[in-house]
PDB file of C-alpha atoms and ligand atoms in Angstrom:
ATOM      1  CA  MET G 256      42.805 -18.732 -30.359  1.00 49.00           C
ATOM      2  CA  THR G 257      44.480 -15.381 -29.740  1.00 54.00           C
ATOM      3  CA  LYS G 258      42.299 -12.423 -28.920  1.00 65.00           C
ATOM      4  CA  GLU G 259      42.431  -9.871 -31.715  1.00 80.00           C
ATOM      5  CA  THR G 260      42.983  -6.281 -30.610  1.00 89.00           C
ATOM      6  CA  ILE G 261      41.689  -3.240 -32.438  1.00 95.00           C
ATOM      7  CA  LEU G 262      44.283  -0.520 -31.934  1.00 97.00           C
ATOM      8  CA  LEU G 263      42.869   2.937 -31.223  1.00 98.00           C
ATOM      9  CA  ALA G 264      44.374   6.430 -31.304  1.00 98.00           C
ATOM     10  CA  GLY G 265      43.191   9.880 -32.317  1.00 98.00           C
ATOM     11  CA  VAL G 266      43.582  13.619 -32.132  1.00 98.00           C
ATOM     12  CA  ILE G 267      42.054  15.994 -29.584  1.00 98.00           C
ATOM     13  CA  GLY G 268      41.518  19.701 -30.192  1.00 98.00           C
ATOM     14  CA  GLN G 269      38.821  22.348 -30.461  1.00 98.00           C
ATOM     15  CA  PRO G 270      37.953  22.873 -33.271  1.00 97.00           C
ATOM     16  CA  ILE G 271      39.087  19.589 -34.834  1.00 97.00           C
ATOM     17  CA  THR G 272      37.311  19.223 -38.201  1.00 96.00           C
ATOM     18  CA  GLN G 273      40.193  20.949 -40.030  1.00 94.00           C
ATOM     19  CA  SER G 274      42.812  18.476 -38.753  1.00 96.00           C
ATOM     20  CA  LYS G 275      44.775  16.584 -41.393  1.00 97.00           C
ATOM     21  CA  SER G 276      45.894  13.965 -38.861  1.00 98.00           C
ATOM     22  CA  PRO G 277      42.998  11.504 -39.436  1.00 98.00           C
ATOM     23  CA  ALA G 278      43.776  11.403 -43.186  1.00 98.00           C
ATOM     24  CA  LEU G 279      47.465  10.996 -42.436  1.00 98.00           C
ATOM     25  CA  HIS G 280      47.199   8.178 -39.889  1.00 98.00           C
ATOM     26  CA  GLY G 281      44.300   6.626 -41.812  1.00 98.00           C
ATOM     27  CA  HIS G 282      46.515   6.389 -44.894  1.00 98.00           C
ATOM     28  CA  TRP G 283      49.240   4.585 -42.943  1.00 98.00           C
ATOM     29  CA  LEU G 284      46.769   2.207 -41.215  1.00 98.00           C
ATOM     30  CA  LYS G 285      45.424   1.172 -44.613  1.00 98.00           C
ATOM     31  CA  ARG G 286      48.809   0.942 -46.275  1.00 98.00           C
ATOM     32  CA  TYR G 287      50.238  -1.329 -43.575  1.00 98.00           C
ATOM     33  CA  GLY G 288      47.030  -3.363 -43.116  1.00 98.00           C
ATOM     34  CA  ILE G 289      46.826  -2.550 -39.418  1.00 97.00           C
ATOM     35  CA  ASN G 290      43.592  -3.326 -37.585  1.00 97.00           C
ATOM     36  CA  GLY G 291      43.165   0.094 -36.015  1.00 98.00           C
ATOM     37  CA  HIS G 292      41.367   3.426 -36.090  1.00 98.00           C
ATOM     38  CA  TYR G 293      42.435   7.057 -35.665  1.00 98.00           C
ATOM     39  CA  ILE G 294      39.608   9.309 -34.500  1.00 98.00           C
ATOM     40  CA  PRO G 295      39.208  13.124 -34.377  1.00 98.00           C
ATOM     41  CA  MET G 296      37.739  14.288 -31.050  1.00 98.00           C
ATOM     42  CA  ASP G 297      36.368  17.761 -30.259  1.00 98.00           C
ATOM     43  CA  VAL G 298      37.058  18.281 -26.550  1.00 98.00           C
ATOM     44  CA  SER G 299      36.832  21.441 -24.433  1.00 98.00           C
ATOM     45  CA  SER G 300      39.471  22.445 -21.885  1.00 98.00           C
ATOM     46  CA  VAL G 301      37.069  21.701 -19.044  1.00 98.00           C
ATOM     47  CA  ASN G 302      36.536  18.139 -20.249  1.00 98.00           C
ATOM     48  CA  LEU G 303      40.137  17.369 -21.230  1.00 98.00           C
ATOM     49  CA  PRO G 304      41.307  15.784 -17.925  1.00 98.00           C
ATOM     50  CA  HIS G 305      38.225  13.564 -17.747  1.00 98.00           C
ATOM     51  CA  VAL G 306      38.569  12.487 -21.384  1.00 98.00           C
ATOM     52  CA  LEU G 307      42.273  11.661 -21.048  1.00 98.00           C
ATOM     53  CA  ASN G 308      41.540   9.687 -17.909  1.00 98.00           C
ATOM     54  CA  ASN G 309      38.929   7.589 -19.664  1.00 98.00           C
ATOM     55  CA  LEU G 310      40.383   6.978 -23.155  1.00 98.00           C
ATOM     56  CA  PRO G 311      42.764   4.210 -21.972  1.00 97.00           C
ATOM     57  CA  LYS G 312      39.784   2.380 -20.442  1.00 96.00           C
ATOM     58  CA  MET G 313      38.284   2.269 -23.934  1.00 96.00           C
ATOM     59  CA  GLY G 314      41.414   0.775 -25.424  1.00 96.00           C
ATOM     60  CA  PHE G 315      43.141   3.899 -26.724  1.00 98.00           C
ATOM     61  CA  ARG G 316      46.941   3.686 -26.980  1.00 98.00           C
ATOM     62  CA  GLY G 317      47.450   7.424 -27.222  1.00 98.00           C
ATOM     63  CA  VAL G 318      46.416  10.665 -28.888  1.00 98.00           C
ATOM     64  CA  ASN G 319      47.773  13.712 -30.624  1.00 98.00           C
ATOM     65  CA  ILE G 320      46.949  17.006 -28.979  1.00 98.00           C
ATOM     66  CA  THR G 321      46.389  20.191 -30.923  1.00 97.00           C
ATOM     67  CA  LEU G 322      45.141  23.721 -30.268  1.00 96.00           C
ATOM     68  CA  PRO G 323      44.174  24.941 -27.738  1.00 97.00           C
ATOM     69  CA  HIS G 324      45.451  22.167 -25.413  1.00 98.00           C
ATOM     70  CA  LYS G 325      49.138  21.791 -26.308  1.00 98.00           C
ATOM     71  CA  GLU G 326      50.413  23.739 -23.304  1.00 98.00           C
ATOM     72  CA  SER G 327      47.759  22.950 -20.686  1.00 98.00           C
ATOM     73  CA  VAL G 328      48.063  19.204 -21.225  1.00 98.00           C
ATOM     74  CA  LEU G 329      51.438  19.307 -19.471  1.00 98.00           C
ATOM     75  CA  ASP G 330      49.542  19.938 -16.211  1.00 98.00           C
ATOM     76  CA  ILE G 331      47.681  16.657 -16.697  1.00 98.00           C
ATOM     77  CA  ALA G 332      50.590  14.448 -17.851  1.00 98.00           C
ATOM     78  CA  ASP G 333      52.426  12.150 -15.403  1.00 98.00           C
ATOM     79  CA  VAL G 334      55.650  11.864 -17.420  1.00 98.00           C
ATOM     80  CA  ILE G 335      56.959  14.667 -19.653  1.00 98.00           C
ATOM     81  CA  SER G 336      59.765  14.141 -22.171  1.00 98.00           C
ATOM     82  CA  ASP G 337      62.750  16.482 -21.939  1.00 97.00           C
ATOM     83  CA  ARG G 338      61.909  18.145 -25.238  1.00 97.00           C
ATOM     84  CA  ALA G 339      58.236  18.688 -24.317  1.00 98.00           C
ATOM     85  CA  ALA G 340      59.339  20.228 -21.026  1.00 98.00           C
ATOM     86  CA  LEU G 341      61.851  22.445 -22.821  1.00 97.00           C
ATOM     87  CA  ILE G 342      59.303  23.605 -25.410  1.00 97.00           C
ATOM     88  CA  GLY G 343      56.532  23.926 -22.821  1.00 97.00           C
ATOM     89  CA  ALA G 344      53.983  22.097 -24.965  1.00 98.00           C
ATOM     90  CA  ALA G 345      53.086  18.567 -26.067  1.00 98.00           C
ATOM     91  CA  ASN G 346      51.518  17.147 -29.227  1.00 98.00           C
ATOM     92  CA  THR G 347      51.881  13.390 -28.699  1.00 98.00           C
ATOM     93  CA  LEU G 348      50.455  11.527 -25.699  1.00 98.00           C
ATOM     94  CA  THR G 349      50.887   7.853 -24.925  1.00 98.00           C
ATOM     95  CA  PHE G 350      48.906   5.874 -22.352  1.00 98.00           C
ATOM     96  CA  GLN G 351      51.626   3.721 -20.821  1.00 97.00           C
ATOM     97  CA  SER G 352      50.995   0.152 -19.640  1.00 95.00           C
ATOM     98  CA  ASP G 353      51.716   1.266 -16.042  1.00 96.00           C
ATOM     99  CA  GLY G 354      48.747   3.654 -16.274  1.00 96.00           C
ATOM    100  CA  LYS G 355      50.844   6.791 -16.613  1.00 98.00           C
ATOM    101  CA  LEU G 356      50.191   9.485 -19.202  1.00 98.00           C
ATOM    102  CA  HIS G 357      53.363  10.250 -21.181  1.00 98.00           C
ATOM    103  CA  ALA G 358      53.605  13.610 -23.007  1.00 98.00           C
ATOM    104  CA  ASP G 359      56.050  14.298 -25.823  1.00 98.00           C
ATOM    105  CA  ASN G 360      56.575  17.032 -28.399  1.00 98.00           C
ATOM    106  CA  THR G 361      57.518  15.876 -31.902  1.00 98.00           C
ATOM    107  CA  ASP G 362      57.030  19.192 -33.752  1.00 98.00           C
ATOM    108  CA  GLY G 363      60.751  19.979 -33.659  1.00 98.00           C
ATOM    109  CA  ILE G 364      61.887  16.610 -34.947  1.00 97.00           C
ATOM    110  CA  GLY G 365      59.145  16.851 -37.580  1.00 98.00           C
ATOM    111  CA  PHE G 366      60.670  20.117 -38.722  1.00 98.00           C
ATOM    112  CA  ILE G 367      64.232  18.724 -38.821  1.00 98.00           C
ATOM    113  CA  SER G 368      63.279  15.392 -40.450  1.00 98.00           C
ATOM    114  CA  ASN G 369      61.433  17.277 -43.194  1.00 98.00           C
ATOM    115  CA  LEU G 370      64.509  19.372 -44.022  1.00 98.00           C
ATOM    116  CA  LYS G 371      66.809  16.332 -43.914  1.00 98.00           C
ATOM    117  CA  GLN G 372      64.537  14.401 -46.280  1.00 98.00           C
ATOM    118  CA  GLU G 373      63.731  17.208 -48.710  1.00 98.00           C
ATOM    119  CA  ALA G 374      67.141  18.930 -48.685  1.00 97.00           C
ATOM    120  CA  PRO G 375      69.712  16.171 -48.080  1.00 93.00           C
ATOM    121  CA  GLY G 376      72.601  18.624 -48.515  1.00 94.00           C
ATOM    122  CA  TRP G 377      71.320  20.876 -45.718  1.00 97.00           C
ATOM    123  CA  ASP G 378      73.784  21.189 -42.859  1.00 97.00           C
ATOM    124  CA  PRO G 379      72.396  22.871 -39.730  1.00 97.00           C
ATOM    125  CA  LYS G 380      75.948  23.482 -38.515  1.00 97.00           C
ATOM    126  CA  ALA G 381      76.949  25.384 -41.666  1.00 97.00           C
ATOM    127  CA  GLY G 382      75.857  28.817 -40.432  1.00 98.00           C
ATOM    128  CA  PRO G 383      73.270  30.925 -38.606  1.00 98.00           C
ATOM    129  CA  ALA G 384      69.543  30.321 -38.906  1.00 98.00           C
ATOM    130  CA  LEU G 385      67.301  33.364 -39.238  1.00 98.00           C
ATOM    131  CA  VAL G 386      63.996  32.566 -37.527  1.00 98.00           C
ATOM    132  CA  LEU G 387      60.930  34.742 -38.187  1.00 98.00           C
ATOM    133  CA  GLY G 388      58.356  34.629 -35.381  1.00 98.00           C
ATOM    134  CA  ALA G 389      58.421  33.797 -31.684  1.00 98.00           C
ATOM    135  CA  GLY G 390      55.136  31.951 -31.040  1.00 96.00           C
ATOM    136  CA  GLY G 391      54.498  28.323 -30.143  1.00 95.00           C
ATOM    137  CA  ALA G 392      55.783  26.912 -33.439  1.00 97.00           C
ATOM    138  CA  SER G 393      58.946  28.970 -33.116  1.00 98.00           C
ATOM    139  CA  ARG G 394      59.683  27.508 -29.657  1.00 98.00           C
ATOM    140  CA  ALA G 395      59.641  23.946 -31.019  1.00 98.00           C
ATOM    141  CA  ILE G 396      61.789  24.901 -34.027  1.00 98.00           C
ATOM    142  CA  VAL G 397      64.316  26.865 -31.974  1.00 98.00           C
ATOM    143  CA  ALA G 398      64.675  23.911 -29.560  1.00 98.00           C
ATOM    144  CA  ALA G 399      65.197  21.535 -32.490  1.00 98.00           C
ATOM    145  CA  LEU G 400      67.755  23.799 -34.214  1.00 98.00           C
ATOM    146  CA  LEU G 401      69.743  24.092 -30.977  1.00 98.00           C
ATOM    147  CA  HIS G 402      69.610  20.308 -30.620  1.00 97.00           C
ATOM    148  CA  GLU G 403      71.058  20.063 -34.156  1.00 97.00           C
ATOM    149  CA  LYS G 404      73.865  22.367 -33.052  1.00 97.00           C
ATOM    150  CA  VAL G 405      73.262  25.402 -35.246  1.00 98.00           C
ATOM    151  CA  PRO G 406      76.067  27.849 -34.467  1.00 98.00           C
ATOM    152  CA  GLU G 407      73.656  30.775 -33.998  1.00 98.00           C
ATOM    153  CA  ILE G 408      69.960  31.609 -34.173  1.00 98.00           C
ATOM    154  CA  ILE G 409      69.061  35.122 -35.277  1.00 98.00           C
ATOM    155  CA  LEU G 410      65.549  35.534 -33.921  1.00 98.00           C
ATOM    156  CA  THR G 411      63.134  38.262 -34.881  1.00 98.00           C
ATOM    157  CA  ASN G 412      59.522  38.938 -34.032  1.00 98.00           C
ATOM    158  CA  ARG G 413      57.091  41.770 -34.653  1.00 98.00           C
ATOM    159  CA  THR G 414      56.700  42.048 -30.876  1.00 98.00           C
ATOM    160  CA  ARG G 415      60.310  42.043 -29.710  1.00 98.00           C
ATOM    161  CA  ALA G 416      59.484  41.132 -26.101  1.00 98.00           C
ATOM    162  CA  ARG G 417      58.352  37.657 -27.159  1.00 98.00           C
ATOM    163  CA  ALA G 418      61.683  37.045 -28.919  1.00 98.00           C
ATOM    164  CA  ASP G 419      63.539  38.301 -25.834  1.00 98.00           C
ATOM    165  CA  ALA G 420      61.534  35.865 -23.706  1.00 98.00           C
ATOM    166  CA  LEU G 421      62.572  32.998 -25.995  1.00 98.00           C
ATOM    167  CA  LYS G 422      66.200  34.025 -25.682  1.00 98.00           C
ATOM    168  CA  ALA G 423      65.876  34.153 -21.898  1.00 98.00           C
ATOM    169  CA  HIS G 424      64.491  30.621 -21.996  1.00 96.00           C
ATOM    170  CA  PHE G 425      66.865  29.020 -24.514  1.00 96.00           C
ATOM    171  CA  GLY G 426      70.037  30.983 -23.869  1.00 88.00           C
ATOM    172  CA  GLY G 427      73.198  32.252 -25.414  1.00 84.00           C
ATOM    173  CA  LYS G 428      73.155  31.018 -28.992  1.00 96.00           C
ATOM    174  CA  ILE G 429      70.150  33.228 -29.737  1.00 98.00           C
ATOM    175  CA  LYS G 430      70.609  36.781 -30.965  1.00 98.00           C
ATOM    176  CA  VAL G 431      67.430  38.863 -31.018  1.00 98.00           C
ATOM    177  CA  VAL G 432      67.141  41.528 -33.699  1.00 98.00           C
ATOM    178  CA  ASP G 433      64.371  44.054 -34.338  1.00 98.00           C
ATOM    179  CA  TRP G 434      61.746  43.032 -36.883  1.00 98.00           C
ATOM    180  CA  THR G 435      62.445  46.164 -38.924  1.00 97.00           C
ATOM    181  CA  GLN G 436      66.208  45.470 -38.991  1.00 97.00           C
ATOM    182  CA  ALA G 437      66.116  41.701 -39.532  1.00 98.00           C
ATOM    183  CA  ALA G 438      66.372  41.759 -43.331  1.00 98.00           C
ATOM    184  CA  SER G 439      69.934  43.063 -42.985  1.00 97.00           C
ATOM    185  CA  HIS G 440      70.886  39.645 -41.512  1.00 98.00           C
ATOM    186  CA  LEU G 441      69.748  37.675 -44.562  1.00 98.00           C
ATOM    187  CA  GLU G 442      73.198  37.503 -46.073  1.00 97.00           C
ATOM    188  CA  GLU G 443      74.677  35.711 -43.037  1.00 97.00           C
ATOM    189  CA  ALA G 444      71.892  33.154 -42.738  1.00 98.00           C
ATOM    190  CA  THR G 445      72.296  29.678 -44.242  1.00 98.00           C
ATOM    191  CA  THR G 446      68.762  28.776 -43.166  1.00 98.00           C
ATOM    192  CA  LEU G 447      65.696  31.074 -43.205  1.00 98.00           C
ATOM    193  CA  ILE G 448      62.484  29.931 -41.540  1.00 98.00           C
ATOM    194  CA  ASN G 449      58.999  31.435 -41.376  1.00 98.00           C
ATOM    195  CA  THR G 450      57.409  30.108 -38.158  1.00 98.00           C
ATOM    196  CA  THR G 451      54.384  32.433 -38.334  1.00 98.00           C
ATOM    197  CA  ALA G 452      51.059  31.536 -39.936  1.00 97.00           C
ATOM    198  CA  LEU G 453      51.338  34.509 -42.318  1.00 98.00           C
ATOM    199  CA  GLY G 454      50.925  33.493 -45.957  1.00 97.00           C
ATOM    200  CA  MET G 455      48.369  30.827 -45.140  1.00 97.00           C
ATOM    201  CA  VAL G 456      45.163  30.879 -47.206  1.00 96.00           C
ATOM    202  CA  GLY G 457      42.884  33.530 -45.721  1.00 96.00           C
ATOM    203  CA  LYS G 458      45.664  35.318 -43.821  1.00 96.00           C
ATOM    204  CA  GLU G 459      47.754  38.262 -44.819  1.00 97.00           C
ATOM    205  CA  GLU G 460      51.098  37.794 -46.545  1.00 96.00           C
ATOM    206  CA  LEU G 461      54.402  37.769 -44.717  1.00 97.00           C
ATOM    207  CA  LYS G 462      55.857  41.138 -45.624  1.00 94.00           C
ATOM    208  CA  PHE G 463      59.560  40.588 -45.205  1.00 97.00           C
ATOM    209  CA  ASN G 464      62.074  42.156 -47.565  1.00 97.00           C
ATOM    210  CA  LEU G 465      64.082  39.389 -49.264  1.00 98.00           C
ATOM    211  CA  ASP G 466      66.247  41.630 -51.487  1.00 97.00           C
ATOM    212  CA  ALA G 467      69.429  40.608 -49.644  1.00 97.00           C
ATOM    213  CA  LEU G 468      68.690  36.876 -49.887  1.00 98.00           C
ATOM    214  CA  THR G 469      71.288  34.845 -51.803  1.00 97.00           C
ATOM    215  CA  PRO G 470      71.034  31.314 -53.233  1.00 98.00           C
ATOM    216  CA  LYS G 471      73.194  29.813 -50.469  1.00 97.00           C
ATOM    217  CA  THR G 472      70.279  30.124 -48.028  1.00 98.00           C
ATOM    218  CA  LEU G 473      67.837  27.245 -47.613  1.00 98.00           C
ATOM    219  CA  VAL G 474      64.361  28.703 -47.106  1.00 98.00           C
ATOM    220  CA  THR G 475      61.443  26.943 -45.436  1.00 98.00           C
ATOM    221  CA  ASP G 476      57.972  27.772 -44.169  1.00 98.00           C
ATOM    222  CA  ILE G 477      55.712  26.050 -41.654  1.00 98.00           C
ATOM    223  CA  VAL G 478      52.648  27.042 -43.703  1.00 97.00           C
ATOM    224  CA  TYR G 479      51.557  24.277 -46.126  1.00 96.00           C
ATOM    225  CA  ASN G 480      48.315  25.733 -47.491  1.00 95.00           C
ATOM    226  CA  PRO G 481      49.276  26.850 -50.115  1.00 96.00           C
ATOM    227  CA  LEU G 482      52.258  24.527 -50.522  1.00 97.00           C
ATOM    228  CA  ILE G 483      54.267  27.267 -52.177  1.00 98.00           C
ATOM    229  CA  THR G 484      53.552  30.331 -50.059  1.00 98.00           C
ATOM    230  CA  PRO G 485      54.242  33.802 -51.491  1.00 98.00           C
ATOM    231  CA  PHE G 486      57.288  33.851 -49.159  1.00 98.00           C
ATOM    232  CA  LEU G 487      58.698  30.622 -50.667  1.00 98.00           C
ATOM    233  CA  ALA G 488      57.875  31.818 -54.186  1.00 98.00           C
ATOM    234  CA  ARG G 489      59.874  35.016 -53.608  1.00 98.00           C
ATOM    235  CA  ALA G 490      62.783  32.968 -52.231  1.00 98.00           C
ATOM    236  CA  GLN G 491      62.698  30.731 -55.316  1.00 98.00           C
ATOM    237  CA  GLU G 492      62.836  33.818 -57.529  1.00 98.00           C
ATOM    238  CA  ARG G 493      66.049  34.723 -55.746  1.00 98.00           C
ATOM    239  CA  GLY G 494      67.512  31.306 -56.606  1.00 98.00           C
ATOM    240  CA  CYS G 495      67.057  29.663 -53.217  1.00 98.00           C
ATOM    241  CA  PHE G 496      66.265  26.021 -52.546  1.00 98.00           C
ATOM    242  CA  THR G 497      62.961  25.889 -50.669  1.00 98.00           C
ATOM    243  CA  VAL G 498      61.170  23.274 -48.584  1.00 98.00           C
ATOM    244  CA  ASP G 499      57.422  23.497 -47.988  1.00 98.00           C
ATOM    245  CA  GLY G 500      55.765  22.977 -44.611  1.00 97.00           C
ATOM    246  CA  LEU G 501      53.707  19.880 -45.358  1.00 98.00           C
ATOM    247  CA  GLY G 502      56.564  17.525 -44.526  1.00 98.00           C
ATOM    248  CA  MET G 503      56.810  18.919 -40.994  1.00 98.00           C
ATOM    249  CA  LEU G 504      53.201  17.898 -40.381  1.00 98.00           C
ATOM    250  CA  LEU G 505      53.845  14.445 -41.840  1.00 98.00           C
ATOM    251  CA  HIS G 506      57.083  13.792 -39.976  1.00 98.00           C
ATOM    252  CA  GLN G 507      55.787  14.973 -36.587  1.00 98.00           C
ATOM    253  CA  ALA G 508      53.228  12.159 -36.812  1.00 98.00           C
ATOM    254  CA  VAL G 509      55.814   9.375 -37.211  1.00 98.00           C
ATOM    255  CA  PRO G 510      56.776   8.782 -33.524  1.00 98.00           C
ATOM    256  CA  GLY G 511      53.136   8.626 -32.374  1.00 98.00           C
ATOM    257  CA  PHE G 512      52.117   6.185 -35.092  1.00 98.00           C
ATOM    258  CA  GLU G 513      55.049   3.934 -34.254  1.00 98.00           C
ATOM    259  CA  ARG G 514      54.272   3.972 -30.521  1.00 98.00           C
ATOM    260  CA  TRP G 515      50.547   3.341 -30.857  1.00 98.00           C
ATOM    261  CA  PHE G 516      50.381   1.067 -33.886  1.00 98.00           C
ATOM    262  CA  GLY G 517      53.770  -0.682 -33.631  1.00 97.00           C
ATOM    263  CA  ARG G 518      55.305   0.152 -36.976  1.00 98.00           C
ATOM    264  CA  ALA G 519      57.600   2.950 -38.158  1.00 98.00           C
ATOM    265  CA  PRO G 520      55.698   4.518 -41.094  1.00 98.00           C
ATOM    266  CA  GLU G 521      57.210   6.058 -44.209  1.00 98.00           C
ATOM    267  CA  VAL G 522      56.771   9.644 -45.353  1.00 98.00           C
ATOM    268  CA  ASP G 523      56.593   9.704 -49.144  1.00 98.00           C
ATOM    269  CA  GLU G 524      54.727  11.148 -52.148  1.00 97.00           C
ATOM    270  CA  ASP G 525      51.751   8.796 -51.668  1.00 97.00           C
ATOM    271  CA  LEU G 526      51.263  10.149 -48.169  1.00 98.00           C
ATOM    272  CA  ARG G 527      51.577  13.763 -49.330  1.00 97.00           C
ATOM    273  CA  ARG G 528      48.885  13.129 -51.943  1.00 96.00           C
ATOM    274  CA  ALA G 529      46.593  11.413 -49.436  1.00 96.00           C
ATOM    275  CA  VAL G 530      46.855  14.293 -46.973  1.00 96.00           C
ATOM    276  CA  LEU G 531      46.370  16.975 -49.602  1.00 94.00           C
ATOM    277  CA  GLY G 532      43.249  15.100 -50.697  1.00 86.00           C
TER     278      GLY G 532
HETATM  279  P1  ATR W 139      51.812  29.709 -33.125  1.00 70.26           P
HETATM  280  O1  ATR W 139      51.619  28.960 -31.841  1.00 70.26           O
HETATM  281  O2  ATR W 139      51.077  29.095 -34.285  1.00 70.26           O
HETATM  282  O3  ATR W 139      53.238  29.987 -33.439  1.00 70.26           O
HETATM  283  P2  ATR W 139      51.296  32.323 -31.992  1.00 70.26           P
HETATM  284  O4  ATR W 139      51.871  31.868 -30.712  1.00 70.26           O
HETATM  285  O5  ATR W 139      50.054  33.131 -31.964  1.00 70.26           O
HETATM  286  O6  ATR W 139      50.989  31.097 -32.946  1.00 70.26           O
HETATM  287  O7  ATR W 139      52.435  33.109 -32.817  1.00 70.26           O
HETATM  288  C1  ATR W 139      52.156  33.727 -34.011  1.00 70.26           C
HETATM  289  C2  ATR W 139      53.426  34.362 -34.561  1.00 70.26           C
HETATM  290  O8  ATR W 139      53.092  35.073 -35.759  1.00 70.26           O
HETATM  291  C3  ATR W 139      54.037  35.399 -33.633  1.00 70.26           C
HETATM  292  O9  ATR W 139      55.430  35.406 -33.824  1.00 70.26           O
HETATM  293  C4  ATR W 139      53.388  36.681 -34.143  1.00 70.26           C
HETATM  294  O10 ATR W 139      54.059  37.889 -33.819  1.00 70.26           O
HETATM  295  P3  ATR W 139      53.631  38.693 -32.497  1.00 70.26           P
HETATM  296  O11 ATR W 139      54.287  38.000 -31.350  1.00 70.26           O
HETATM  297  O12 ATR W 139      54.165  40.074 -32.731  1.00 70.26           O
HETATM  298  O13 ATR W 139      52.127  38.657 -32.433  1.00 70.26           O
HETATM  299  C5  ATR W 139      53.461  36.451 -35.621  1.00 70.26           C
HETATM  300  N1  ATR W 139      52.565  37.320 -36.360  1.00 70.26           N
HETATM  301  C6  ATR W 139      51.221  37.267 -36.413  1.00 70.26           C
HETATM  302  N2  ATR W 139      50.727  38.239 -37.215  1.00 70.26           N
HETATM  303  C7  ATR W 139      51.791  38.944 -37.676  1.00 70.26           C
HETATM  304  C8  ATR W 139      51.970  40.065 -38.561  1.00 70.26           C
HETATM  305  N3  ATR W 139      50.915  40.649 -39.139  1.00 70.26           N
HETATM  306  N4  ATR W 139      53.227  40.494 -38.812  1.00 70.26           N
HETATM  307  C9  ATR W 139      54.289  39.919 -38.239  1.00 70.26           C
HETATM  308  N5  ATR W 139      54.198  38.836 -37.401  1.00 70.26           N
HETATM  309  C10 ATR W 139      52.980  38.373 -37.125  1.00 70.26           C
END
């Protein structure tokens, strides 16, 4: 008789109750009939090293990491993927069979996979991308766009110094422009991305003048609550094709699920419905 294994994974953050990841992985576990569980865990920074050291002893295969631990977890990891090192943060940890803790960042590929699925005609090489914001989400998206060989990234941030720091880190293909001047670059951009949390329920709107936006620009937002943010709604009014941010969340989960539970999961309408509840 073979010993049956219950596969375990989860998500660590603080707070954690708002995380959509348990619904997302739970949906896939059920759909594929996998004998496993995905558990939300509220863990403080002080306890994080101890928890990560002990989870493999309880049979965990790996965990997602969310705020506020995405950067600090790199100090605990034994092996860091190139893209996690480049971004300076990790969201997907795997407990390897040799006992090492592997840290990866799948936010960037989540972003790209979402655009490729939802806008099959989108060509990252077709022209410059105008990126709004220079926080943690922006770092992952900028790294992914460069990996996809965008010819240029026009980067703008309310606090210019943060955009300059990103340019210093990622190099020559980035052109930093002042927040107040950025709208004049809309016409050149073939992709426009909001990487800030502005427009999310409970936050203020993203006040960015879209008068110069033309229908050739694909517009996307990392905010997914609401699905159609005021920013995306204004872009649609200007005739642009838009992609909401939910798919980025769904696609960033794919590599972890495959590593921990042994099956490449699909991102489709059923999953979107399950996560939106
Ligand atoms: P995250 O890791 O989610 O990207 P973050 O690192 O705090 O979060 O970054 C938030 C981004 O939203 C930043 O680009 C921030 O601009 P600043 O660097 O100037 O703070 C941007 N942001 C937040 N509030 C904003 C506002 N009212 N107007 C314009 N940009 C704003």
